Amino acid sequence: MNMRFAEQVRVEVERKGNAACVGIDPALERMAGVLLASCKSDGGGQPDAEELLTRFGRLIVDAVADLVPVVKPQSAYFERFGPAGMRALETVMRYAKKKGLLVVLDVKRGDIGETSSAYAEAYLGNGPWAEMVDCLTLAPYMGPDSLEPFARVAMRTGKGLFVCVRTSNPGAAYLQNLIAEGKPVYAHVAEMVAGLAERQGVAGYSDMGAVVGATLASEAREIRAMLPKSLFLVPGLGAQGGSLAVVRDCFDADGGGAIVSSSRGVNYPVGEFTSLDQLGEAVRQAARSFVQDVQSCRTAVV
């Protein structure tokens, strides 16, 4: 087994000098005209899906590869284009790995029994996706038996997991903040994650991490106290209105233990672009600004 995911994150954050993660979310309706025009037609007047998604993903990777340690492709944006989209997802993830980036595949899987085990092997074990994927996101609301197969495979292979504990979407509180047995549901989920993290018995941070949105307030401090051994994936900065102050509370006292994600804020810079090089440079500048914001949070903690 190679270096475990949590240790890879620590090493790459130190090497790149920041804890930023850039999402790869190819939404057709947001793409720059110059990118759409650069791809051949599919015969129906639309850009060829596989070429477009691949070109978009490679443009993002090229723009950020030397700036950030982690990228996070969102599978849904590729899946919507069917087999062509999934071929593009494979190409983009392989390209990101070739460029030395850690890849968190955002699929939010969550099921039970043999189904969950099959997902775990596919993405984290011996399946065809595993060589491209360093870490997977999980939805926990079917209970601990939906997480345990992933935890077993991740423990064997050294891959990472980010479980959705308290998410940044506006409707999250409808379920996640419900009170059950005297505490919110997200606290029960955090306890599940803590138990699995402790079971790994590794030094430093566990590979069993948590998604904790940057749009929260006191919850971030509460969850960090509950999960002292878990890496946090912190989305919500930028388009979702997340707060830098909340991001600070997701780091530990040494400014470690979290990676902060931005997708739309980096993928879709404002402006008119006349070439792909110009678009790529605008993405790069957006990524630089995002990295500076993330670093200001870590510096404030330390």
Short mmCIF file of C-alpha atoms in Angstrom, two decimals:
data_model
loop_
_atom_site.label_atom_id
_atom_site.label_comp_id
_atom_site.label_asym_id
_atom_site.label_seq_id
_atom_site.Cartn_x
_atom_site.Cartn_y
_atom_site.Cartn_z
CA MET A 1 0.00 0.00 0.00
CA ASN A 2 1.26 3.46 -0.86
CA MET A 3 1.13 6.49 1.44
CA ARG A 4 -2.33 6.88 2.99
CA PHE A 5 -4.61 9.63 1.72
CA ALA A 6 -4.48 11.79 4.85
CA GLU A 7 -0.69 11.70 4.80
CA GLN A 8 -0.65 12.51 1.07
CA VAL A 9 -2.80 15.55 1.81
CA ARG A 10 -0.44 16.69 4.55
CA VAL A 11 2.60 16.31 2.30
CA GLU A 12 1.00 18.05 -0.69
CA VAL A 13 -0.42 20.90 1.39
CA GLU A 14 3.06 21.49 2.76
CA ARG A 15 4.63 21.26 -0.69
CA LYS A 16 2.13 23.59 -2.40
CA GLY A 17 1.92 25.88 0.62
CA ASN A 18 -1.87 25.89 0.85
CA ALA A 19 -4.94 23.75 1.65
CA ALA A 20 -7.05 24.70 -1.38
CA CYS A 21 -9.08 22.30 -3.52
CA VAL A 22 -10.50 23.29 -6.91
CA GLY A 23 -13.67 21.62 -8.12
CA ILE A 24 -14.20 20.64 -11.75
CA ASP A 25 -17.87 21.30 -12.54
CA PRO A 26 -18.46 21.48 -16.31
CA ALA A 27 -21.87 23.14 -16.57
CA LEU A 28 -22.66 23.75 -20.24
CA GLU A 29 -24.77 26.84 -19.54
CA ARG A 30 -21.90 28.61 -17.75
CA MET A 31 -19.09 27.84 -20.16
CA ALA A 32 -17.30 30.63 -22.02
CA GLY A 33 -18.24 31.03 -25.66
CA VAL A 34 -14.64 30.65 -26.76
CA LEU A 35 -14.53 27.18 -25.20
CA LEU A 36 -17.81 26.09 -26.78
CA ALA A 37 -16.66 27.35 -30.17
CA SER A 38 -13.37 25.48 -29.92
CA CYS A 39 -15.05 22.06 -30.09
CA LYS A 40 -16.38 20.28 -33.14
CA SER A 41 -20.13 19.86 -33.53
CA ASP A 42 -21.93 16.68 -32.60
CA GLY A 43 -23.93 16.96 -35.82
CA GLY A 44 -26.91 18.60 -34.12
CA GLY A 45 -25.42 22.03 -33.66
CA GLN A 46 -24.07 21.33 -30.17
CA PRO A 47 -20.41 20.86 -29.22
CA ASP A 48 -19.24 17.26 -29.04
CA ALA A 49 -19.78 16.36 -25.37
CA GLU A 50 -16.70 14.23 -24.80
CA GLU A 51 -14.38 16.75 -26.44
CA LEU A 52 -15.95 19.70 -24.62
CA LEU A 53 -15.88 18.14 -21.14
CA THR A 54 -12.35 16.88 -21.65
CA ARG A 55 -11.15 20.24 -22.90
CA PHE A 56 -12.83 22.02 -19.99
CA GLY A 57 -11.35 19.66 -17.40
CA ARG A 58 -7.86 19.80 -18.84
CA LEU A 59 -8.02 23.60 -18.98
CA ILE A 60 -8.86 23.73 -15.26
CA VAL A 61 -6.15 21.21 -14.37
CA ASP A 62 -3.51 23.05 -16.41
CA ALA A 63 -4.46 26.35 -14.77
CA VAL A 64 -4.22 25.10 -11.17
CA ALA A 65 -1.86 22.10 -11.16
CA ASP A 66 1.10 23.97 -9.68
CA LEU A 67 -1.06 26.06 -7.34
CA VAL A 68 -3.25 23.64 -5.36
CA PRO A 69 -2.81 20.11 -3.98
CA VAL A 70 -6.28 18.71 -4.74
CA VAL A 71 -8.95 18.78 -7.46
CA LYS A 72 -12.53 17.57 -7.04
CA PRO A 73 -14.44 16.54 -10.17
CA GLN A 74 -18.20 16.49 -9.61
CA SER A 75 -19.40 13.31 -11.27
CA ALA A 76 -22.94 14.57 -11.95
CA TYR A 77 -21.77 17.15 -14.47
CA PHE A 78 -20.14 14.37 -16.46
CA GLU A 79 -22.85 11.74 -15.94
CA ARG A 80 -25.51 13.97 -17.49
CA PHE A 81 -23.82 13.39 -20.87
CA GLY A 82 -23.96 9.62 -20.57
CA PRO A 83 -21.11 7.40 -21.80
CA ALA A 84 -19.39 10.34 -23.49
CA GLY A 85 -19.33 12.21 -20.21
CA MET A 86 -17.96 9.24 -18.30
CA ARG A 87 -15.18 8.78 -20.85
CA ALA A 88 -14.33 12.45 -20.38
CA LEU A 89 -14.35 12.05 -16.59
CA GLU A 90 -11.85 9.21 -16.87
CA THR A 91 -9.61 11.26 -19.16
CA VAL A 92 -9.73 14.32 -16.90
CA MET A 93 -8.96 12.34 -13.73
CA ARG A 94 -6.08 10.51 -15.39
CA TYR A 95 -4.75 13.85 -16.59
CA ALA A 96 -4.99 15.35 -13.09
CA LYS A 97 -3.09 12.37 -11.64
CA LYS A 98 -0.43 12.74 -14.33
CA LYS A 99 -0.04 16.38 -13.27
CA GLY A 100 0.60 15.28 -9.68
CA LEU A 101 -2.75 16.28 -8.19
CA LEU A 102 -4.78 14.37 -5.62
CA VAL A 103 -8.26 13.56 -6.95
CA VAL A 104 -11.39 13.62 -4.78
CA LEU A 105 -14.28 12.23 -6.83
CA ASP A 106 -17.48 13.90 -5.67
CA VAL A 107 -20.17 11.24 -6.17
CA LYS A 108 -21.80 11.12 -2.70
CA ARG A 109 -22.38 7.39 -2.82
CA GLY A 110 -24.31 5.72 -0.01
CA ASP A 111 -26.03 2.33 0.02
CA ILE A 112 -26.07 -0.86 2.04
CA GLY A 113 -24.78 -4.40 1.93
CA GLU A 114 -23.34 -5.81 -1.26
CA THR A 115 -24.25 -2.68 -3.22
CA SER A 116 -22.14 -0.50 -0.95
CA SER A 117 -19.31 -3.03 -1.11
CA ALA A 118 -19.45 -2.99 -4.90
CA TYR A 119 -19.23 0.80 -4.97
CA ALA A 120 -16.32 0.69 -2.54
CA GLU A 121 -14.36 -1.81 -4.62
CA ALA A 122 -15.10 0.10 -7.83
CA TYR A 123 -13.80 3.44 -6.59
CA LEU A 124 -11.38 2.55 -3.79
CA GLY A 125 -10.37 -1.08 -4.20
CA ASN A 126 -9.64 -3.16 -7.27
CA GLY A 127 -12.14 -1.62 -9.67
CA PRO A 128 -11.26 0.31 -12.83
CA TRP A 129 -11.91 3.73 -11.28
CA ALA A 130 -9.66 3.14 -8.29
CA GLU A 131 -6.38 3.96 -10.03
CA MET A 132 -7.71 7.45 -10.81
CA VAL A 133 -9.45 8.19 -7.50
CA ASP A 134 -7.70 9.05 -4.23
CA CYS A 135 -10.82 9.86 -2.21
CA LEU A 136 -14.60 9.59 -2.46
CA THR A 137 -17.51 11.56 -1.02
CA LEU A 138 -20.28 9.65 0.76
CA ALA A 139 -23.90 10.32 1.80
CA PRO A 140 -24.49 8.71 5.23
CA TYR A 141 -28.24 8.89 5.73
CA MET A 142 -28.87 5.16 5.29
CA GLY A 143 -26.92 4.59 8.50
CA PRO A 144 -23.59 3.11 9.63
CA ASP A 145 -23.93 -0.04 7.50
CA SER A 146 -23.82 2.23 4.44
CA LEU A 147 -20.41 3.57 5.52
CA GLU A 148 -18.72 0.46 6.88
CA PRO A 149 -17.98 -1.26 3.52
CA PHE A 150 -16.29 1.91 2.28
CA ALA A 151 -14.31 2.20 5.51
CA ARG A 152 -13.12 -1.42 5.24
CA VAL A 153 -11.88 -1.01 1.67
CA ALA A 154 -10.33 2.40 2.36
CA MET A 155 -8.48 0.96 5.35
CA ARG A 156 -7.08 -1.78 3.12
CA THR A 157 -6.04 0.45 0.24
CA GLY A 158 -5.17 3.74 1.96
CA LYS A 159 -7.79 5.73 0.06
CA GLY A 160 -9.77 8.57 1.62
CA LEU A 161 -13.44 9.22 2.39
CA PHE A 162 -15.35 12.42 3.05
CA VAL A 163 -18.74 11.81 4.67
CA CYS A 164 -21.39 14.54 4.41
CA VAL A 165 -21.82 15.58 8.05
CA ARG A 166 -23.16 19.16 7.81
CA THR A 167 -23.46 20.44 4.28
CA SER A 168 -23.58 23.98 2.91
CA ASN A 169 -26.79 23.85 0.85
CA PRO A 170 -29.71 26.03 2.04
CA GLY A 171 -32.01 23.06 2.67
CA ALA A 172 -29.53 21.09 4.75
CA ALA A 173 -30.97 22.20 8.09
CA TYR A 174 -34.35 20.63 7.24
CA LEU A 175 -32.92 17.20 8.13
CA GLN A 176 -29.43 17.74 9.47
CA ASN A 177 -30.47 20.09 12.28
CA LEU A 178 -33.43 18.03 13.48
CA ILE A 179 -33.08 17.12 17.15
CA ALA A 180 -32.97 13.40 17.91
CA GLU A 181 -32.20 12.07 21.39
CA GLY A 182 -31.22 15.56 22.51
CA LYS A 183 -28.83 16.52 19.71
CA PRO A 184 -28.97 17.41 16.02
CA VAL A 185 -28.84 14.70 13.39
CA TYR A 186 -25.52 16.03 12.06
CA ALA A 187 -24.00 15.32 15.50
CA HIS A 188 -25.14 11.70 15.26
CA VAL A 189 -23.49 11.47 11.83
CA ALA A 190 -20.32 12.99 13.26
CA GLU A 191 -20.34 10.29 15.95
CA MET A 192 -20.56 7.60 13.26
CA VAL A 193 -17.58 9.13 11.46
CA ALA A 194 -15.63 9.45 14.72
CA GLY A 195 -16.14 5.76 15.48
CA LEU A 196 -14.89 4.70 12.07
CA ALA A 197 -11.96 7.12 12.28
CA GLU A 198 -10.91 5.72 15.66
CA ARG A 199 -11.14 2.17 14.30
CA GLN A 200 -8.43 2.95 11.75
CA GLY A 201 -5.95 3.44 14.57
CA VAL A 202 -3.55 5.56 12.51
CA ALA A 203 -1.24 8.30 13.72
CA GLY A 204 -2.24 11.83 12.79
CA TYR A 205 -5.39 12.31 10.75
CA SER A 206 -7.66 9.46 9.76
CA ASP A 207 -8.62 8.81 6.15
CA MET A 208 -12.27 8.91 7.30
CA GLY A 209 -13.05 12.61 6.83
CA ALA A 210 -16.08 14.87 6.94
CA VAL A 211 -17.74 17.38 4.64
CA VAL A 212 -18.45 20.49 6.71
CA GLY A 213 -19.82 23.50 4.85
CA ALA A 214 -18.29 26.97 5.07
CA THR A 215 -21.76 28.51 5.43
CA LEU A 216 -22.12 27.36 9.02
CA ALA A 217 -21.29 29.13 12.27
CA SER A 218 -21.06 27.40 15.66
CA GLU A 219 -21.54 23.99 14.01
CA ALA A 220 -18.01 24.08 12.56
CA ARG A 221 -16.42 24.41 15.99
CA GLU A 222 -18.73 21.77 17.43
CA ILE A 223 -17.96 19.25 14.68
CA ARG A 224 -14.22 19.93 14.84
CA ALA A 225 -14.32 19.14 18.57
CA MET A 226 -16.20 15.91 17.84
CA LEU A 227 -13.86 14.86 15.02
CA PRO A 228 -10.34 15.74 16.12
CA LYS A 229 -8.82 12.97 13.93
CA SER A 230 -10.78 13.64 10.73
CA LEU A 231 -9.83 15.73 7.74
CA PHE A 232 -12.53 18.20 6.73
CA LEU A 233 -13.54 18.98 3.17
CA VAL A 234 -14.97 22.49 3.37
CA PRO A 235 -17.15 23.60 0.44
CA GLY A 236 -19.30 26.70 0.23
CA LEU A 237 -16.85 29.56 -0.28
CA GLY A 238 -17.70 31.79 -3.22
CA ALA A 239 -20.96 31.07 -5.02
CA GLN A 240 -22.62 29.53 -1.94
CA GLY A 241 -21.79 32.52 0.25
CA GLY A 242 -19.51 30.76 2.70
CA SER A 243 -17.66 32.70 5.36
CA LEU A 244 -13.88 32.90 5.81
CA ALA A 245 -14.52 33.10 9.55
CA VAL A 246 -16.30 29.75 9.48
CA VAL A 247 -13.50 28.23 7.41
CA ARG A 248 -11.05 29.17 10.18
CA ASP A 249 -13.04 27.07 12.63
CA CYS A 250 -12.68 24.01 10.42
CA PHE A 251 -8.88 23.99 10.79
CA ASP A 252 -7.20 22.65 13.89
CA ALA A 253 -5.09 24.78 16.21
CA ASP A 254 -2.04 24.28 13.98
CA GLY A 255 -3.81 25.37 10.79
CA GLY A 256 -4.13 21.79 9.52
CA GLY A 257 -6.82 19.18 9.16
CA ALA A 258 -8.90 20.72 6.37
CA ILE A 259 -8.97 21.35 2.65
CA VAL A 260 -11.19 24.14 1.37
CA SER A 261 -13.00 23.76 -1.94
CA SER A 262 -14.21 26.20 -4.58
CA SER A 263 -15.73 25.22 -7.91
CA ARG A 264 -17.81 27.86 -9.69
CA GLY A 265 -15.73 30.72 -8.30
CA VAL A 266 -12.65 29.33 -10.06
CA ASN A 267 -14.18 27.49 -13.03
CA TYR A 268 -16.13 30.46 -14.37
CA PRO A 269 -14.23 33.75 -14.11
CA VAL A 270 -16.13 36.89 -15.12
CA GLY A 271 -15.22 38.45 -18.46
CA GLU A 272 -15.16 38.09 -22.22
CA PHE A 273 -12.42 35.87 -23.59
CA THR A 274 -11.12 35.69 -27.14
CA SER A 275 -8.81 32.68 -26.75
CA LEU A 276 -8.45 29.56 -24.62
CA ASP A 277 -5.12 30.87 -23.36
CA GLN A 278 -6.85 34.00 -22.11
CA LEU A 279 -9.58 31.94 -20.46
CA GLY A 280 -7.01 29.66 -18.84
CA GLU A 281 -5.14 32.66 -17.44
CA ALA A 282 -8.38 34.06 -15.97
CA VAL A 283 -9.06 30.69 -14.29
CA ARG A 284 -5.53 30.74 -12.94
CA GLN A 285 -5.96 34.23 -11.51
CA ALA A 286 -9.26 33.20 -9.87
CA ALA A 287 -7.46 30.21 -8.37
CA ARG A 288 -4.67 32.43 -7.04
CA SER A 289 -7.20 34.68 -5.34
CA PHE A 290 -8.96 31.68 -3.82
CA VAL A 291 -5.66 30.26 -2.56
CA GLN A 292 -4.88 33.58 -0.88
CA ASP A 293 -8.25 33.51 0.90
CA VAL A 294 -7.64 29.97 2.13
CA GLN A 295 -4.17 30.85 3.31
CA SER A 296 -5.48 33.87 5.22
CA CYS A 297 -7.72 31.48 7.17
CA ARG A 298 -4.87 29.13 8.04
CA THR A 299 -2.59 32.00 9.01
CA ALA A 300 -5.27 33.47 11.28
CA VAL A 301 -5.64 30.10 13.03
CA VAL A 302 -1.93 29.70 13.60
#
